CSV table of C-alpha atoms in Angstrom, one decimal:
chain,number,residue,atom,x,y,z
K,26,MET,CA,-4.5,30.7,-8.5
K,27,ARG,CA,-3.6,26.8,-8.5
K,28,ALA,CA,-3.3,24.8,-5.9
K,29,ARG,CA,-0.1,21.9,-6.1
K,30,SER,CA,1.5,19.5,-4.0
K,31,ALA,CA,5.3,21.9,-3.0
K,32,ALA,CA,7.0,18.1,-4.3
K,33,PRO,CA,9.0,19.0,-7.6
K,34,ASP,CA,7.8,16.6,-9.8
K,35,GLN,CA,3.9,17.4,-9.0
K,36,ALA,CA,1.9,19.1,-12.0
K,37,GLY,CA,2.2,22.9,-12.4
K,38,PRO,CA,-1.0,24.5,-12.9
K,39,ALA,CA,-0.2,24.8,-16.7
K,40,GLU,CA,0.1,21.6,-17.5
K,41,LEU,CA,-2.9,20.5,-14.6
K,42,ASP,CA,-4.5,22.8,-16.8
K,43,SER,CA,-4.3,20.8,-19.9
K,44,LEU,CA,-4.5,17.4,-18.6
K,45,VAL,CA,-7.8,18.2,-16.7
K,46,ARG,CA,-9.3,19.6,-20.1
K,47,ARG,CA,-8.2,16.6,-21.6
K,48,TYR,CA,-9.2,14.4,-19.0
K,49,GLY,CA,-12.0,16.0,-17.4
K,50,SER,CA,-12.5,16.3,-13.3
K,51,PRO,CA,-11.6,15.4,-10.8
K,52,LEU,CA,-8.6,13.9,-12.1
K,53,TYR,CA,-5.6,11.6,-10.7
K,54,VAL,CA,-2.3,12.3,-12.1
K,55,TYR,CA,0.9,10.1,-11.4
K,56,ARG,CA,4.2,11.3,-11.6
K,57,LEU,CA,7.2,8.2,-12.4
K,58,ASP,CA,9.9,10.4,-11.9
K,59,SER,CA,8.8,10.4,-8.2
K,60,VAL,CA,8.4,6.3,-7.6
K,61,ARG,CA,11.6,5.6,-9.2
K,62,ARG,CA,13.4,8.6,-7.0
K,63,ALA,CA,11.1,7.1,-4.1
K,64,HIS,CA,12.8,3.6,-4.7
K,65,ALA,CA,16.2,4.6,-5.3
K,66,ASP,CA,16.3,6.5,-1.8
K,67,LEU,CA,14.6,3.7,-0.2
K,68,ARG,CA,16.6,0.9,-1.7
K,69,SER,CA,19.7,3.3,-0.2
K,70,VAL,CA,18.8,2.9,3.3
K,71,LEU,CA,17.9,-0.8,3.0
K,72,PRO,CA,20.5,-3.4,4.4
K,73,GLU,CA,22.5,-5.3,1.8
K,74,PRO,CA,21.7,-7.9,0.4
K,75,SER,CA,17.6,-7.5,1.0
K,76,VAL,CA,14.4,-8.2,-1.4
K,77,LEU,CA,12.6,-5.2,-1.6
K,78,TYR,CA,8.3,-6.0,-2.6
K,79,TYR,CA,6.0,-3.7,-3.7
K,80,SER,CA,2.7,-3.6,-1.6
K,81,LEU,CA,0.3,-3.3,-4.1
K,82,LYS,CA,-3.0,-2.7,-2.2
K,83,ALA,CA,-1.3,1.3,-1.7
K,84,ASN,CA,-2.1,1.6,-5.6
K,85,PRO,CA,-2.7,-1.3,-8.3
K,86,HIS,CA,-1.8,1.0,-11.3
K,87,PRO,CA,-0.6,-1.3,-13.9
K,88,ALA,CA,1.6,1.6,-14.7
K,89,LEU,CA,3.0,2.5,-11.4
K,90,ALA,CA,3.6,-1.9,-11.2
K,91,ALA,CA,5.4,-2.0,-14.4
K,92,ALA,CA,7.3,0.8,-13.3
K,93,LEU,CA,8.5,-0.9,-9.8
K,94,ALA,CA,9.6,-4.6,-11.3
K,95,LYS,CA,11.4,-2.9,-14.4
K,96,ALA,CA,12.9,-1.3,-11.1
K,97,GLY,CA,13.6,-4.6,-9.8
K,98,CYS,CA,10.6,-4.7,-7.1
K,99,ARG,CA,9.3,-7.7,-5.9
K,100,ALA,CA,5.4,-7.6,-5.8
K,101,GLU,CA,3.4,-8.5,-2.2
K,102,THR,CA,-0.8,-9.1,-3.4
K,103,SER,CA,-3.1,-9.9,-1.3
K,104,SER,CA,-5.8,-10.4,-3.6
K,105,ARG,CA,-6.8,-12.3,-7.3
K,106,GLY,CA,-6.5,-8.8,-8.5
K,107,GLU,CA,-3.6,-7.5,-7.5
K,108,LEU,CA,-1.9,-11.1,-8.2
K,109,ASP,CA,-3.3,-11.0,-12.1
K,110,THR,CA,-1.5,-7.1,-12.2
K,111,ALA,CA,1.2,-8.0,-11.2
K,112,LEU,CA,2.0,-11.1,-13.0
K,113,ASP,CA,0.5,-8.6,-16.6
K,114,ARG,CA,3.0,-5.7,-15.6
K,115,GLY,CA,5.8,-7.4,-15.9
K,116,PHE,CA,6.7,-9.4,-12.3
K,117,SER,CA,7.1,-12.8,-12.2
K,118,PRO,CA,5.5,-15.5,-10.7
K,119,ALA,CA,8.7,-16.8,-8.3
K,120,ASP,CA,8.8,-13.1,-7.3
K,121,CYS,CA,5.6,-12.9,-5.9
K,122,LEU,CA,4.5,-13.1,-1.7
K,123,TYR,CA,0.7,-13.9,-1.5
K,124,THR,CA,-0.4,-12.4,1.8
K,125,GLY,CA,-3.6,-11.6,3.9
K,126,PRO,CA,-6.2,-12.8,6.1
K,127,GLY,CA,-9.2,-15.4,4.7
K,128,LYS,CA,-7.3,-16.5,1.7
K,129,THR,CA,-10.3,-18.5,-0.4
K,130,ASP,CA,-9.7,-22.1,-1.6
K,131,ASP,CA,-10.4,-20.1,-5.0
K,132,GLU,CA,-7.7,-17.4,-4.7
K,133,ILE,CA,-5.2,-19.7,-2.9
K,134,HIS,CA,-5.7,-22.8,-6.0
K,135,HIS,CA,-5.4,-19.3,-8.5
K,136,ALA,CA,-1.9,-18.4,-7.3
K,137,LEU,CA,-1.0,-21.9,-7.1
K,138,SER,CA,-1.8,-22.6,-10.6
K,139,ALA,CA,-0.2,-19.0,-11.8
K,140,GLY,CA,3.2,-20.3,-10.9
K,141,VAL,CA,3.1,-18.9,-7.5
K,142,ARG,CA,5.1,-20.8,-4.6
K,143,ARG,CA,5.5,-18.2,-1.9
K,144,PHE,CA,2.5,-17.3,0.3
K,145,SER,CA,2.3,-15.8,4.5
K,146,ALA,CA,0.5,-18.1,6.2
K,147,GLU,CA,-2.0,-16.4,9.6
K,148,SER,CA,-3.2,-18.8,11.1
K,149,ALA,CA,-2.0,-22.9,11.4
K,150,ALA,CA,-5.5,-23.6,9.8
K,151,GLU,CA,-4.3,-21.5,6.6
K,152,LEU,CA,-0.6,-23.3,6.6
K,153,HIS,CA,-3.1,-26.6,6.2
K,154,ARG,CA,-5.1,-25.9,3.5
K,155,LEU,CA,-2.3,-23.9,1.2
K,156,GLY,CA,-0.5,-27.9,1.6
K,157,SER,CA,-3.7,-29.2,0.6
K,158,ALA,CA,-3.9,-27.2,-2.1
K,159,ALA,CA,-0.4,-27.2,-3.8
K,160,ARG,CA,-0.5,-31.2,-3.0
K,161,ALA,CA,-3.1,-31.4,-5.5
K,162,LEU,CA,-1.8,-29.8,-7.6
K,163,GLY,CA,1.2,-32.0,-7.2
K,164,THR,CA,3.6,-29.2,-6.2
K,165,GLU,CA,4.7,-27.6,-2.8
K,166,ALA,CA,4.2,-23.6,-1.1
K,167,PHE,CA,6.5,-22.3,0.1
K,168,VAL,CA,5.0,-20.1,3.9
K,169,LEU,CA,6.0,-17.4,6.2
K,170,LEU,CA,4.3,-17.3,9.2
K,171,ARG,CA,3.0,-13.7,10.4
K,172,VAL,CA,4.1,-13.7,14.0
K,173,ASN,CA,1.6,-11.3,15.9
K,174,GLY,CA,5.0,-10.3,18.3
K,175,THR,CA,5.4,-7.8,20.8
K,176,ALA,CA,4.9,-3.8,19.8
K,177,ALA,CA,7.4,-1.2,19.8
K,178,GLY,CA,7.5,1.8,17.9
K,179,THR,CA,4.8,4.9,17.3
K,180,THR,CA,2.6,4.5,14.8
K,181,GLY,CA,-0.9,5.8,14.0
K,182,LEU,CA,-1.8,2.1,12.8
K,183,ARG,CA,-0.7,-0.9,14.5
K,184,MET,CA,-0.4,-4.6,13.3
K,185,THR,CA,0.8,-6.4,16.0
K,186,GLY,CA,1.1,-6.4,19.8
K,187,ALA,CA,-2.6,-6.6,20.3
K,188,ALA,CA,-5.6,-8.9,19.9
K,189,SER,CA,-5.0,-9.0,16.2
K,190,GLN,CA,-6.4,-10.5,13.0
K,191,PHE,CA,-3.1,-10.6,11.8
K,192,GLY,CA,-0.6,-13.6,12.0
K,193,VAL,CA,-0.7,-16.0,15.0
K,194,ASP,CA,-0.2,-14.7,18.6
K,195,GLU,CA,3.4,-15.6,19.6
K,196,ALA,CA,2.3,-17.2,22.7
K,197,ARG,CA,0.1,-19.2,20.6
K,198,VAL,CA,3.0,-20.6,18.2
K,199,ARG,CA,5.4,-21.4,21.5
K,200,ALA,CA,2.7,-23.8,23.0
K,201,ALA,CA,2.3,-25.6,20.0
K,202,PRO,CA,4.7,-25.6,17.9
K,203,GLY,CA,4.4,-28.7,15.2
K,204,GLU,CA,1.5,-27.2,14.5
K,205,PHE,CA,3.9,-25.5,12.0
K,206,LEU,CA,5.9,-27.7,11.3
K,207,ALA,CA,6.1,-30.3,9.1
K,208,VAL,CA,2.7,-29.8,7.1
K,209,PRO,CA,2.2,-31.6,3.6
K,210,GLY,CA,2.8,-29.8,0.9
K,211,ALA,CA,3.9,-26.3,2.9
K,212,ARG,CA,6.8,-26.0,3.6
K,213,LEU,CA,7.8,-23.4,6.0
K,214,VAL,CA,10.6,-21.1,5.4
K,215,GLY,CA,11.0,-18.4,7.6
K,216,VAL,CA,8.7,-16.0,9.2
K,217,HIS,CA,6.9,-12.7,7.9
K,218,LEU,CA,6.3,-9.8,10.5
K,219,TYR,CA,4.5,-6.4,10.0
K,220,PRO,CA,4.4,-4.4,13.5
K,221,LEU,CA,3.2,-1.1,12.5
K,222,SER,CA,2.2,0.9,9.1
K,223,ASN,CA,3.6,4.5,8.7
K,224,ALA,CA,6.0,5.0,11.2
K,225,ARG,CA,6.3,8.3,13.7
K,226,ASP,CA,9.5,8.9,12.9
K,227,GLU,CA,12.9,7.0,12.2
K,228,ALA,CA,13.8,6.3,15.9
K,229,SER,CA,10.2,4.2,15.9
K,230,LEU,CA,10.7,2.7,12.4
K,231,ILE,CA,14.3,1.3,13.7
K,232,ALA,CA,12.4,-0.1,16.9
K,233,ALA,CA,10.0,-1.4,15.1
K,234,PHE,CA,11.9,-3.4,13.1
K,235,ARG,CA,14.6,-4.7,16.0
K,236,SER,CA,12.0,-6.2,18.1
K,237,SER,CA,11.0,-8.5,14.7
K,238,ILE,CA,14.7,-9.4,14.4
K,239,ALA,CA,14.8,-10.1,17.9
K,240,LEU,CA,11.6,-12.3,17.5
K,241,ALA,CA,12.7,-14.1,14.8
K,242,ALA,CA,15.5,-14.9,16.1
K,243,ARG,CA,14.0,-16.3,19.6
K,244,LEU,CA,11.8,-18.4,17.4
K,245,ARG,CA,14.4,-20.0,15.6
K,246,ASP,CA,16.7,-20.6,18.8
K,247,ASP,CA,13.5,-21.8,21.5
K,248,LEU,CA,11.5,-23.4,18.4
K,249,GLY,CA,14.1,-24.7,16.1
K,250,PHE,CA,12.0,-22.8,13.0
K,251,PRO,CA,13.9,-22.5,9.7
K,252,MET,CA,14.9,-19.3,9.1
K,253,GLY,CA,15.4,-19.0,5.6
K,254,VAL,CA,14.0,-15.9,5.1
K,255,VAL,CA,12.9,-13.6,7.6
K,256,ASP,CA,10.5,-10.5,5.9
K,257,LEU,CA,9.8,-7.4,8.4
K,258,GLY,CA,7.3,-6.0,6.7
K,259,GLY,CA,6.9,-2.2,6.2
K,260,GLY,CA,6.3,0.6,8.1
K,261,PHE,CA,8.6,3.4,6.1
K,262,ALA,CA,6.1,6.8,6.4
K,263,ALA,CA,4.9,9.2,3.4
K,264,PRO,CA,2.7,12.4,3.3
K,265,TYR,CA,-1.0,11.5,2.8
K,266,GLY,CA,-3.4,14.1,1.6
K,267,GLY,CA,-1.4,17.7,2.5
K,268,PRO,CA,1.7,19.0,1.4
K,269,GLY,CA,4.8,17.8,2.4
K,270,ALA,CA,7.7,15.3,1.7
K,271,ARG,CA,8.8,11.7,2.9
K,272,PRO,CA,11.0,11.4,5.7
K,273,THR,CA,14.8,10.3,5.5
K,274,TYR,CA,16.3,7.4,7.4
K,275,PRO,CA,20.1,8.3,7.4
K,276,ALA,CA,20.8,5.9,10.7
K,277,LEU,CA,18.1,3.0,9.4
K,278,ARG,CA,20.7,0.9,7.9
K,279,GLN,CA,23.9,1.0,9.8
K,280,ALA,CA,21.1,-0.5,12.7
K,281,LEU,CA,19.2,-2.9,11.1
K,282,GLU,CA,22.3,-3.8,10.0
K,283,GLU,CA,24.3,-4.4,13.1
K,284,ASP,CA,21.2,-6.5,14.7
K,285,LEU,CA,21.8,-8.7,11.8
K,286,ASP,CA,24.9,-9.2,12.0
K,287,ALA,CA,24.6,-10.1,16.0
K,288,ARG,CA,21.8,-12.0,15.6
K,289,PHE,CA,21.9,-14.0,12.0
K,290,PRO,CA,25.4,-14.0,11.0
K,291,GLY,CA,25.6,-15.1,7.3
K,292,TRP,CA,22.8,-13.1,6.3
K,293,ARG,CA,25.3,-11.3,4.0
K,294,ALA,CA,26.0,-13.7,2.4
K,295,GLY,CA,22.9,-15.0,1.4
K,296,ARG,CA,22.2,-17.6,4.7
K,297,VAL,CA,19.5,-16.1,5.4
K,298,GLU,CA,16.8,-13.8,3.1
K,299,VAL,CA,16.2,-10.4,4.8
K,300,ALA,CA,12.7,-8.8,3.3
K,301,PHE,CA,10.9,-5.7,3.3
K,302,GLU,CA,7.9,-4.4,1.8
K,303,SER,CA,6.5,-0.8,0.9
K,304,GLY,CA,3.6,0.6,-0.4
K,305,ARG,CA,3.3,4.5,0.4
K,306,TYR,CA,6.9,5.4,0.3
K,307,LEU,CA,7.2,4.6,-3.0
K,308,VAL,CA,3.9,6.4,-4.5
K,309,GLY,CA,2.6,7.9,-1.9
K,310,ASP,CA,4.1,11.5,-3.7
K,311,SER,CA,3.6,10.5,-6.9
K,312,GLY,CA,0.0,11.3,-7.3
K,313,LEU,CA,-2.4,14.5,-6.7
K,314,LEU,CA,-6.1,14.9,-7.2
K,315,ALA,CA,-7.3,17.6,-9.7
K,316,VAL,CA,-10.6,18.7,-8.5
K,317,THR,CA,-12.9,22.0,-9.8
K,318,VAL,CA,-14.4,23.9,-7.2
K,319,ARG,CA,-18.7,23.9,-8.0
K,320,ASP,CA,-19.4,26.2,-5.1
K,321,VAL,CA,-18.7,28.1,-1.8
K,322,LYS,CA,-21.0,29.1,0.4
K,323,THR,CA,-20.8,30.2,4.4
K,324,SER,CA,-23.5,28.1,6.7
K,325,ARG,CA,-23.6,30.3,9.9
K,326,GLY,CA,-20.3,31.7,10.2
K,327,GLN,CA,-18.4,28.6,8.4
K,328,VAL,CA,-17.3,28.6,5.0
K,329,PHE,CA,-17.7,25.1,2.7
K,330,VAL,CA,-16.0,24.9,-0.4
K,331,VAL,CA,-17.8,22.4,-2.1
K,332,VAL,CA,-15.3,20.3,-4.9
K,333,ASP,CA,-16.5,17.7,-7.1
K,334,ALA,CA,-14.6,14.8,-5.6
K,335,GLY,CA,-15.4,13.4,-2.2
K,336,ILE,CA,-15.0,10.2,-0.3
K,337,ASN,CA,-15.5,8.0,-2.7
K,338,HIS,CA,-12.4,9.6,-4.7
K,339,LEU,CA,-10.7,9.6,-1.6
K,340,GLY,CA,-11.9,8.1,0.8
K,341,GLY,CA,-8.6,7.3,2.4
K,342,MET,CA,-9.5,3.8,4.0
K,343,SER,CA,-12.5,5.5,5.4
K,344,GLY,CA,-14.0,1.7,6.2
K,345,LEU,CA,-10.9,2.2,8.8
K,346,GLY,CA,-12.1,5.6,10.5
K,347,ARG,CA,-9.1,6.8,8.3
K,348,LEU,CA,-10.6,9.6,6.4
K,349,ALA,CA,-7.7,11.9,4.5
K,350,ARG,CA,-7.9,15.4,6.0
K,351,ALA,CA,-6.6,16.9,2.8
K,352,GLY,CA,-4.6,20.0,2.4
K,353,ILE,CA,-3.6,22.4,-0.1
K,354,THR,CA,-0.6,24.7,-0.8
K,355,PRO,CA,-1.8,27.9,-2.6
K,356,GLU,CA,0.0,28.6,-6.2
K,357,PRO,CA,2.0,31.3,-6.2
K,358,ALA,CA,3.0,31.6,-2.8
K,359,GLY,CA,1.2,33.7,-1.1
K,360,ALA,CA,-2.1,33.9,-3.0
K,361,PRO,CA,-4.9,35.0,-0.7
K,362,THR,CA,-6.9,32.0,1.0
K,363,THR,CA,-10.0,31.3,2.9
K,364,THR,CA,-9.9,28.6,5.9
K,365,ALA,CA,-13.1,26.4,4.6
K,366,SER,CA,-14.1,23.1,4.8
K,367,LEU,CA,-13.0,21.9,2.1
K,368,VAL,CA,-16.4,18.9,0.6
K,369,GLY,CA,-17.3,17.1,-1.2
K,370,PRO,CA,-20.3,16.6,-3.6
K,371,LEU,CA,-22.4,13.6,-1.8
K,372,CYS,CA,-25.7,13.7,-0.1
K,373,THR,CA,-24.1,12.8,3.4
K,374,PRO,CA,-22.6,15.2,5.9
K,375,ALA,CA,-19.5,12.6,6.4
K,376,ASP,CA,-18.0,13.7,3.1
K,377,VAL,CA,-16.2,16.1,4.3
K,378,LEU,CA,-11.5,15.9,2.8
K,379,GLY,CA,-10.4,18.5,5.5
K,380,ARG,CA,-11.9,21.1,7.8
K,381,GLY,CA,-9.9,24.1,8.4
K,382,VAL,CA,-8.2,24.1,5.3
K,383,ALA,CA,-6.7,26.6,4.0
K,384,VAL,CA,-8.2,27.0,0.6
K,385,PRO,CA,-7.1,29.3,-2.5
K,386,GLU,CA,-9.8,31.7,-3.4
K,387,VAL,CA,-10.4,30.3,-6.9
K,388,GLY,CA,-14.0,30.6,-7.0
K,389,VAL,CA,-17.0,28.9,-8.9
K,390,GLY,CA,-14.8,26.6,-11.1
K,391,GLY,CA,-11.1,27.3,-10.4
K,392,LEU,CA,-9.0,24.4,-10.1
K,393,LEU,CA,-7.5,22.7,-7.0
K,394,SER,CA,-5.3,20.0,-6.5
K,395,ILE,CA,-4.8,17.7,-3.8
K,396,PRO,CA,-0.8,16.4,-3.0
K,397,ASN,CA,0.6,13.2,-2.4
K,398,VAL,CA,-2.7,11.2,-3.0
K,399,GLY,CA,-0.7,8.4,-4.8
K,400,ALA,CA,-0.9,6.1,-1.9
K,401,TYR,CA,-4.0,5.1,-0.5
K,402,GLY,CA,-6.2,7.2,-2.7
K,403,LEU,CA,-8.4,6.2,-5.9
K,404,SER,CA,-8.4,2.2,-4.6
K,405,ALA,CA,-8.9,2.9,-1.1
K,406,SER,CA,-12.2,4.8,-1.6
K,407,LEU,CA,-15.9,4.3,-1.5
K,408,LEU,CA,-15.8,4.3,-5.3
K,409,ALA,CA,-19.4,2.7,-5.7
K,410,PHE,CA,-20.8,5.0,-3.4
K,411,LEU,CA,-23.6,7.7,-5.1
K,412,SER,CA,-22.6,5.3,-8.6
K,413,ARG,CA,-21.0,8.6,-9.5
K,414,PRO,CA,-18.2,8.2,-12.3
K,415,VAL,CA,-14.7,7.0,-11.3
K,416,PRO,CA,-12.5,9.5,-11.8
K,417,ALA,CA,-9.6,9.0,-15.0
K,418,GLU,CA,-5.6,8.6,-13.9
K,419,VAL,CA,-3.0,9.7,-16.1
K,420,VAL,CA,0.5,8.8,-15.6
K,421,VAL,CA,3.0,11.2,-16.2
K,422,ASP,CA,6.4,10.3,-17.3
K,423,GLY,CA,9.4,13.1,-18.3
K,424,GLY,CA,6.4,15.3,-19.1
K,425,ALA,CA,4.6,13.0,-21.4
K,426,VAL,CA,1.3,11.6,-20.8
K,427,VAL,CA,2.5,7.6,-20.5
K,428,ALA,CA,-0.7,5.8,-20.2
K,429,ALA,CA,-4.7,7.1,-19.6
K,430,THR,CA,-7.2,4.7,-17.7
K,431,ARG,CA,-10.3,5.2,-16.1
K,432,ALA,CA,-12.1,2.4,-13.9
K,433,ARG,CA,-15.5,1.3,-14.2
K,434,LEU,CA,-18.1,-0.5,-12.1
K,435,ILE,CA,-20.4,-2.7,-13.7
K,436,HIS,CA,-23.1,-5.2,-13.1
K,437,GLU,CA,-21.9,-8.7,-13.9
K,438,SER,CA,-25.2,-10.7,-15.1
K,439,LEU,CA,-24.5,-14.2,-13.4
K,440,PRO,CA,-26.5,-17.6,-14.0
K,441,VAL,CA,-30.3,-17.7,-11.7
K,442,ALA,CA,-31.6,-20.9,-12.5
K,443,ASP,CA,-31.5,-23.3,-15.0
K,444,GLY,CA,-27.8,-21.7,-16.9
K,445,GLU,CA,-30.2,-18.2,-17.4
K,446,ALA,CA,-28.3,-15.1,-17.1
K,447,GLY,CA,-30.7,-12.4,-14.5
K,448,GLU,CA,-30.8,-9.2,-15.5
K,449,ALA,CA,-27.9,-6.7,-16.2
């Protein structure tokens, strides 16, 4: 017996056994067929014309980035590492949007020097720093102001409508609009609005986008802000760490096109660029994590299945209190299962991947797989904890392995005095 995702593209038992024998356990497996299908599905429900950014934070694996660049996505990056991956894998600097709070002077300089010109500014101070850096290089940055507006829709992770490190409160913008206009070196071209992540349902997603469209129109009409670009962000959902399928959004396109027609006449002719961002929807169901059972034990009436991967390999953004709660589907259907806590090998009681999970009775040495972890899997985990090896990541396309990599954590020697390197 094995465990696998219900998604049709996920590896079957025989293929997974073969990959684990070759690359070891635990093992991440990503399927490019799933990535391409998710991209096509999302594009089909977005307003046209519009721009779609791939948020590399979801999974910065080079092969996935390359596939989405080829599919026509632009790249949303929030670090020097993400930007370098994007540029190395086919995204042009003109196709990159640099976002995130707390940008350092070094990374701003690096992005500008690489040819990136579009940035999201999180504050008036950052906007002015972007302008100064651009002027020092004899160029100009084209900036979207991230605005914290009104909450709408239901979600497990709210990004706006409350006190936040993200963006500038709408009230603050209204109180001093001049701080964001006519900044030398930084031309304000529009807004960056990202109200929620992983919307609970289509109605919530539509409500959030409509609220953002209304906010952009208010800033244009009331304050005279330029609106050449309206980045509405994301919120597109996907199952995580358990069986399930990506949601469909049959009403989304018509609802947003009607709102855009009403508030931004001319957007269809390109006078306003409408943009969206997605990470989890594009790559979430492309990946699974194969793990091996190392022990099965009972403690005070509870069964614990100990596997060789824990929150260091599937952390689920644990630093934000959003631990993965993995689910497993038995293969074949109807195979015997045990209700157990699925736990990892780390020396902490927090190393829990799932409680009350129906785990196939594979026994010690048996192979299980956790589906829907193509987004916020390995790169959102506690990789350095306990210094265990990082799992290999394999990318499969049409049944063939097209990439196999393993990230490494190393201590790099830095100068300590008089140019001498310290001990590694």
